[in-house]
Short mmCIF file of N, CA and C in Angstrom, two decimals:
data_model
loop_
_atom_site.label_atom_id
_atom_site.label_comp_id
_atom_site.label_asym_id
_atom_site.label_seq_id
_atom_site.Cartn_x
_atom_site.Cartn_y
_atom_site.Cartn_z
N LEU O 43 -67.66 95.82 14.00
CA LEU O 43 -68.51 94.66 13.98
C LEU O 43 -68.30 93.89 12.69
N TRP O 44 -68.62 92.63 12.77
CA TRP O 44 -68.49 91.79 11.58
C TRP O 44 -69.72 91.95 10.70
N PRO O 45 -69.51 91.83 9.42
CA PRO O 45 -70.68 91.91 8.52
C PRO O 45 -71.53 90.63 8.65
N PHE O 46 -72.83 90.78 8.49
CA PHE O 46 -73.75 89.64 8.61
C PHE O 46 -73.54 88.69 7.45
N GLN O 47 -73.41 87.39 7.78
CA GLN O 47 -73.30 86.35 6.77
C GLN O 47 -74.30 85.27 7.13
N ARG O 48 -75.21 85.01 6.23
CA ARG O 48 -76.29 84.07 6.49
C ARG O 48 -75.75 82.67 6.80
N ALA O 49 -74.73 82.22 6.13
CA ALA O 49 -74.18 80.87 6.36
C ALA O 49 -73.54 80.78 7.75
N ALA O 50 -72.82 81.81 8.16
CA ALA O 50 -72.21 81.80 9.50
C ALA O 50 -73.29 81.80 10.57
N TYR O 51 -74.36 82.59 10.37
CA TYR O 51 -75.46 82.63 11.33
C TYR O 51 -76.14 81.26 11.41
N TYR O 52 -76.37 80.63 10.28
CA TYR O 52 -77.01 79.32 10.25
C TYR O 52 -76.13 78.29 10.97
N ASN O 53 -74.81 78.31 10.74
CA ASN O 53 -73.91 77.37 11.41
C ASN O 53 -73.87 77.61 12.91
N PHE O 54 -73.85 78.89 13.30
CA PHE O 54 -73.86 79.21 14.73
C PHE O 54 -75.15 78.72 15.39
N ARG O 55 -76.27 78.95 14.75
CA ARG O 55 -77.57 78.52 15.28
C ARG O 55 -77.65 77.00 15.36
N LEU O 56 -77.19 76.31 14.35
CA LEU O 56 -77.21 74.85 14.37
C LEU O 56 -76.26 74.30 15.44
N GLY O 57 -75.06 74.89 15.55
CA GLY O 57 -74.11 74.46 16.58
C GLY O 57 -74.66 74.69 17.98
N SER O 58 -75.32 75.82 18.20
CA SER O 58 -75.92 76.11 19.51
C SER O 58 -77.01 75.11 19.85
N LEU O 59 -77.82 74.75 18.87
CA LEU O 59 -78.89 73.77 19.10
C LEU O 59 -78.31 72.40 19.43
N VAL O 60 -77.30 71.97 18.71
CA VAL O 60 -76.66 70.68 18.98
C VAL O 60 -76.01 70.70 20.37
N LEU O 61 -75.32 71.78 20.70
CA LEU O 61 -74.70 71.90 22.01
C LEU O 61 -75.75 71.88 23.12
N ALA O 62 -76.88 72.53 22.90
CA ALA O 62 -77.95 72.53 23.91
C ALA O 62 -78.47 71.11 24.14
N PHE O 63 -78.66 70.33 23.09
CA PHE O 63 -79.13 68.95 23.25
C PHE O 63 -78.09 68.09 23.97
N VAL O 64 -76.83 68.26 23.63
CA VAL O 64 -75.77 67.49 24.29
C VAL O 64 -75.71 67.86 25.76
N MET O 65 -75.78 69.15 26.08
CA MET O 65 -75.77 69.59 27.47
C MET O 65 -76.98 69.06 28.22
N MET O 66 -78.13 69.00 27.56
CA MET O 66 -79.33 68.50 28.20
C MET O 66 -79.18 67.01 28.55
N VAL O 67 -78.56 66.25 27.69
CA VAL O 67 -78.37 64.83 27.95
C VAL O 67 -77.40 64.61 29.10
N PHE O 68 -76.32 65.40 29.14
CA PHE O 68 -75.29 65.19 30.15
C PHE O 68 -75.40 66.15 31.34
N PHE O 69 -76.52 66.86 31.48
CA PHE O 69 -76.66 67.86 32.54
C PHE O 69 -76.49 67.26 33.92
N HIS O 70 -77.13 66.12 34.18
CA HIS O 70 -77.05 65.53 35.51
C HIS O 70 -75.63 65.09 35.85
N GLY O 71 -74.91 64.59 34.90
CA GLY O 71 -73.52 64.21 35.14
C GLY O 71 -72.65 65.42 35.42
N ILE O 72 -72.85 66.50 34.67
CA ILE O 72 -72.09 67.72 34.88
C ILE O 72 -72.44 68.33 36.24
N HIS O 73 -73.73 68.35 36.56
CA HIS O 73 -74.18 68.89 37.85
C HIS O 73 -73.64 68.05 39.00
N PHE O 74 -73.64 66.73 38.85
CA PHE O 74 -73.12 65.85 39.90
C PHE O 74 -71.64 66.10 40.14
N ALA O 75 -70.89 66.27 39.05
CA ALA O 75 -69.44 66.48 39.20
C ALA O 75 -69.14 67.78 39.94
N SER O 76 -69.85 68.84 39.60
CA SER O 76 -69.60 70.11 40.29
C SER O 76 -70.06 70.04 41.75
N HIS O 77 -71.18 69.37 42.02
CA HIS O 77 -71.65 69.21 43.39
C HIS O 77 -70.68 68.35 44.21
N TYR O 78 -70.17 67.29 43.62
CA TYR O 78 -69.22 66.43 44.31
C TYR O 78 -67.94 67.20 44.64
N PHE O 79 -67.44 68.00 43.70
CA PHE O 79 -66.23 68.79 43.93
C PHE O 79 -66.45 69.78 45.07
N TYR O 80 -67.59 70.47 45.07
CA TYR O 80 -67.88 71.48 46.09
C TYR O 80 -68.04 70.84 47.46
N SER O 81 -68.79 69.75 47.55
CA SER O 81 -68.98 69.11 48.86
C SER O 81 -67.68 68.50 49.37
N ARG O 82 -66.85 67.96 48.49
CA ARG O 82 -65.56 67.42 48.90
C ARG O 82 -64.64 68.53 49.40
N SER O 83 -64.65 69.67 48.73
CA SER O 83 -63.82 70.81 49.15
C SER O 83 -64.24 71.30 50.53
N LEU O 84 -65.54 71.41 50.78
CA LEU O 84 -66.02 71.84 52.10
C LEU O 84 -65.66 70.83 53.17
N ARG O 85 -65.83 69.55 52.87
CA ARG O 85 -65.54 68.51 53.86
C ARG O 85 -64.06 68.51 54.23
N LEU O 86 -63.18 68.64 53.26
CA LEU O 86 -61.75 68.67 53.54
C LEU O 86 -61.32 69.95 54.25
N ALA O 87 -62.03 71.04 54.00
CA ALA O 87 -61.67 72.32 54.62
C ALA O 87 -62.13 72.40 56.07
N TYR O 88 -63.27 71.79 56.40
CA TYR O 88 -63.85 72.02 57.72
C TYR O 88 -63.86 70.81 58.65
N PHE O 89 -63.50 69.64 58.17
CA PHE O 89 -63.46 68.46 59.02
C PHE O 89 -62.04 67.91 59.05
N GLU O 90 -61.63 67.44 60.20
CA GLU O 90 -60.28 66.90 60.34
C GLU O 90 -60.13 65.68 59.45
N ARG O 91 -59.14 65.71 58.59
CA ARG O 91 -58.88 64.64 57.62
C ARG O 91 -60.10 64.30 56.76
N GLY O 92 -61.02 65.25 56.62
CA GLY O 92 -62.20 65.04 55.79
C GLY O 92 -63.24 64.12 56.39
N ARG O 93 -63.14 63.83 57.68
CA ARG O 93 -64.05 62.87 58.32
C ARG O 93 -64.93 63.60 59.32
N ASP O 94 -66.23 63.45 59.18
CA ASP O 94 -67.17 64.04 60.11
C ASP O 94 -67.27 63.17 61.36
N LEU O 95 -67.48 63.79 62.51
CA LEU O 95 -67.59 63.06 63.77
C LEU O 95 -69.02 63.08 64.27
N THR O 96 -69.41 62.03 64.98
CA THR O 96 -70.71 62.02 65.64
C THR O 96 -70.60 62.78 66.95
N TRP O 97 -71.72 63.14 67.53
CA TRP O 97 -71.70 63.86 68.80
C TRP O 97 -71.10 63.01 69.92
N GLN O 98 -71.28 61.69 69.86
CA GLN O 98 -70.69 60.82 70.88
C GLN O 98 -69.17 60.84 70.79
N GLU O 99 -68.62 60.83 69.57
CA GLU O 99 -67.17 60.90 69.40
C GLU O 99 -66.63 62.24 69.87
N ILE O 100 -67.34 63.30 69.63
CA ILE O 100 -66.91 64.62 70.09
C ILE O 100 -66.93 64.67 71.61
N ARG O 101 -67.94 64.10 72.22
CA ARG O 101 -68.06 64.12 73.68
C ARG O 101 -66.93 63.36 74.36
N ARG O 102 -66.45 62.30 73.74
CA ARG O 102 -65.37 61.50 74.33
C ARG O 102 -63.99 62.09 74.09
N ASN O 103 -63.89 63.09 73.23
CA ASN O 103 -62.59 63.67 72.89
C ASN O 103 -62.13 64.62 74.00
N PRO O 104 -60.99 64.35 74.65
CA PRO O 104 -60.53 65.22 75.74
C PRO O 104 -60.03 66.58 75.25
N TYR O 105 -59.77 66.72 73.96
CA TYR O 105 -59.26 67.98 73.43
C TYR O 105 -60.38 68.96 73.08
N ILE O 106 -61.62 68.57 73.30
CA ILE O 106 -62.75 69.46 73.04
C ILE O 106 -63.51 69.66 74.35
N PRO O 107 -62.96 70.42 75.28
CA PRO O 107 -63.65 70.60 76.55
C PRO O 107 -64.77 71.62 76.50
N PHE O 108 -64.74 72.55 75.56
CA PHE O 108 -65.70 73.63 75.54
C PHE O 108 -66.24 73.80 74.13
N MET O 109 -67.48 73.41 73.92
CA MET O 109 -68.10 73.53 72.60
C MET O 109 -68.65 74.95 72.42
N LEU O 110 -68.38 75.54 71.30
CA LEU O 110 -68.91 76.86 70.97
C LEU O 110 -69.50 76.78 69.57
N LEU O 111 -70.80 76.88 69.47
CA LEU O 111 -71.49 76.81 68.19
C LEU O 111 -72.01 78.19 67.82
N THR O 112 -72.15 78.45 66.55
CA THR O 112 -72.73 79.71 66.10
C THR O 112 -73.95 79.42 65.25
N GLY O 113 -74.82 80.38 65.22
CA GLY O 113 -76.04 80.25 64.43
C GLY O 113 -76.54 81.61 64.02
N THR O 114 -77.63 81.64 63.29
CA THR O 114 -78.23 82.91 62.90
C THR O 114 -79.68 82.93 63.32
N VAL O 115 -80.14 84.10 63.69
CA VAL O 115 -81.54 84.33 64.01
C VAL O 115 -82.07 85.23 62.91
N THR O 116 -83.07 84.74 62.19
CA THR O 116 -83.57 85.49 61.04
C THR O 116 -84.95 86.09 61.27
N ASP O 117 -85.54 85.85 62.42
CA ASP O 117 -86.89 86.38 62.64
C ASP O 117 -86.95 87.38 63.80
N TRP O 118 -85.82 87.96 64.16
CA TRP O 118 -85.77 88.93 65.25
C TRP O 118 -85.09 90.19 64.76
N LYS O 119 -85.71 91.35 65.01
CA LYS O 119 -85.16 92.61 64.54
C LYS O 119 -85.53 93.71 65.53
N ARG O 120 -84.52 94.48 65.97
CA ARG O 120 -84.78 95.62 66.85
C ARG O 120 -85.31 96.78 66.02
N PRO O 121 -86.09 97.66 66.63
CA PRO O 121 -86.54 98.84 65.89
C PRO O 121 -85.33 99.67 65.45
N GLY O 122 -85.33 100.06 64.20
CA GLY O 122 -84.24 100.86 63.66
C GLY O 122 -83.16 100.05 62.97
N ASP O 123 -83.14 98.74 63.16
CA ASP O 123 -82.15 97.91 62.47
C ASP O 123 -82.48 97.80 60.99
N LYS O 124 -81.45 97.78 60.18
CA LYS O 124 -81.66 97.64 58.73
C LYS O 124 -81.74 96.17 58.32
N GLU O 125 -80.98 95.31 58.98
CA GLU O 125 -80.99 93.89 58.64
C GLU O 125 -81.74 93.11 59.71
N ASN O 126 -82.41 92.06 59.29
CA ASN O 126 -83.13 91.23 60.25
C ASN O 126 -82.42 89.92 60.54
N ILE O 127 -81.13 89.84 60.24
CA ILE O 127 -80.35 88.64 60.52
C ILE O 127 -79.36 88.96 61.63
N SER O 128 -79.36 88.14 62.68
CA SER O 128 -78.45 88.32 63.80
C SER O 128 -77.68 87.03 64.03
N GLU O 129 -76.39 87.15 64.28
CA GLU O 129 -75.59 85.98 64.62
C GLU O 129 -75.62 85.78 66.13
N ILE O 130 -75.72 84.52 66.55
CA ILE O 130 -75.71 84.19 67.97
C ILE O 130 -74.68 83.11 68.23
N SER O 131 -74.21 83.02 69.45
CA SER O 131 -73.31 81.94 69.84
C SER O 131 -74.03 81.10 70.90
N ILE O 132 -73.76 79.82 70.85
CA ILE O 132 -74.38 78.86 71.76
C ILE O 132 -73.25 78.10 72.44
N SER O 133 -73.20 78.14 73.75
CA SER O 133 -72.16 77.43 74.48
C SER O 133 -72.76 76.85 75.75
N CYS O 134 -71.91 76.20 76.54
CA CYS O 134 -72.34 75.65 77.81
C CYS O 134 -72.67 76.75 78.82
N LEU O 135 -72.15 77.95 78.61
CA LEU O 135 -72.33 79.04 79.57
C LEU O 135 -73.46 80.00 79.19
N HIS O 136 -73.58 80.32 77.91
CA HIS O 136 -74.59 81.29 77.51
C HIS O 136 -75.01 81.07 76.06
N THR O 137 -76.12 81.72 75.72
CA THR O 137 -76.63 81.73 74.35
C THR O 137 -77.03 83.15 74.02
N GLY O 138 -76.62 83.66 72.85
CA GLY O 138 -77.01 84.99 72.43
C GLY O 138 -75.88 85.72 71.74
N SER O 139 -76.04 87.05 71.67
CA SER O 139 -75.03 87.90 71.05
C SER O 139 -75.17 89.31 71.62
N GLY O 140 -74.29 90.19 71.20
CA GLY O 140 -74.36 91.55 71.67
C GLY O 140 -75.63 92.24 71.19
N LYS O 141 -76.13 91.84 70.04
CA LYS O 141 -77.33 92.45 69.48
C LYS O 141 -78.61 91.90 70.12
N THR O 142 -78.64 90.60 70.35
CA THR O 142 -79.86 89.98 70.89
C THR O 142 -79.86 89.91 72.42
N GLY O 143 -78.67 90.04 73.01
CA GLY O 143 -78.55 89.87 74.45
C GLY O 143 -78.16 88.44 74.76
N TYR O 144 -77.65 88.20 75.98
CA TYR O 144 -77.20 86.87 76.38
C TYR O 144 -78.12 86.30 77.45
N VAL O 145 -78.30 84.99 77.40
CA VAL O 145 -79.10 84.26 78.38
C VAL O 145 -78.23 83.11 78.90
N ALA O 146 -78.24 82.92 80.19
CA ALA O 146 -77.48 81.79 80.76
C ALA O 146 -78.08 80.48 80.27
N THR O 147 -77.21 79.55 79.91
CA THR O 147 -77.68 78.27 79.39
C THR O 147 -77.81 77.27 80.54
#
């Protein structure tokens, strides 16, 4: 370990305080930049050419004949289950999962 030096401690404390004030002033800009990067990355990863489609555009697309959506059920739990989260699929034919059971749609 380094030996304690009062001047180094004072400089470190003063630098930390100045850095905290600077971060506080620019926090919203820093937060916005990270949020923008994350949302842009998700949009480019999950939407074709980064463009979201409306339901009407999806319905008119001949290459999407069968919609299959997934979701989670968080308020249903069988006796003996450790987790109370279940994944379900929603389609034109059925809704449910192996854990919750299937229902004709």
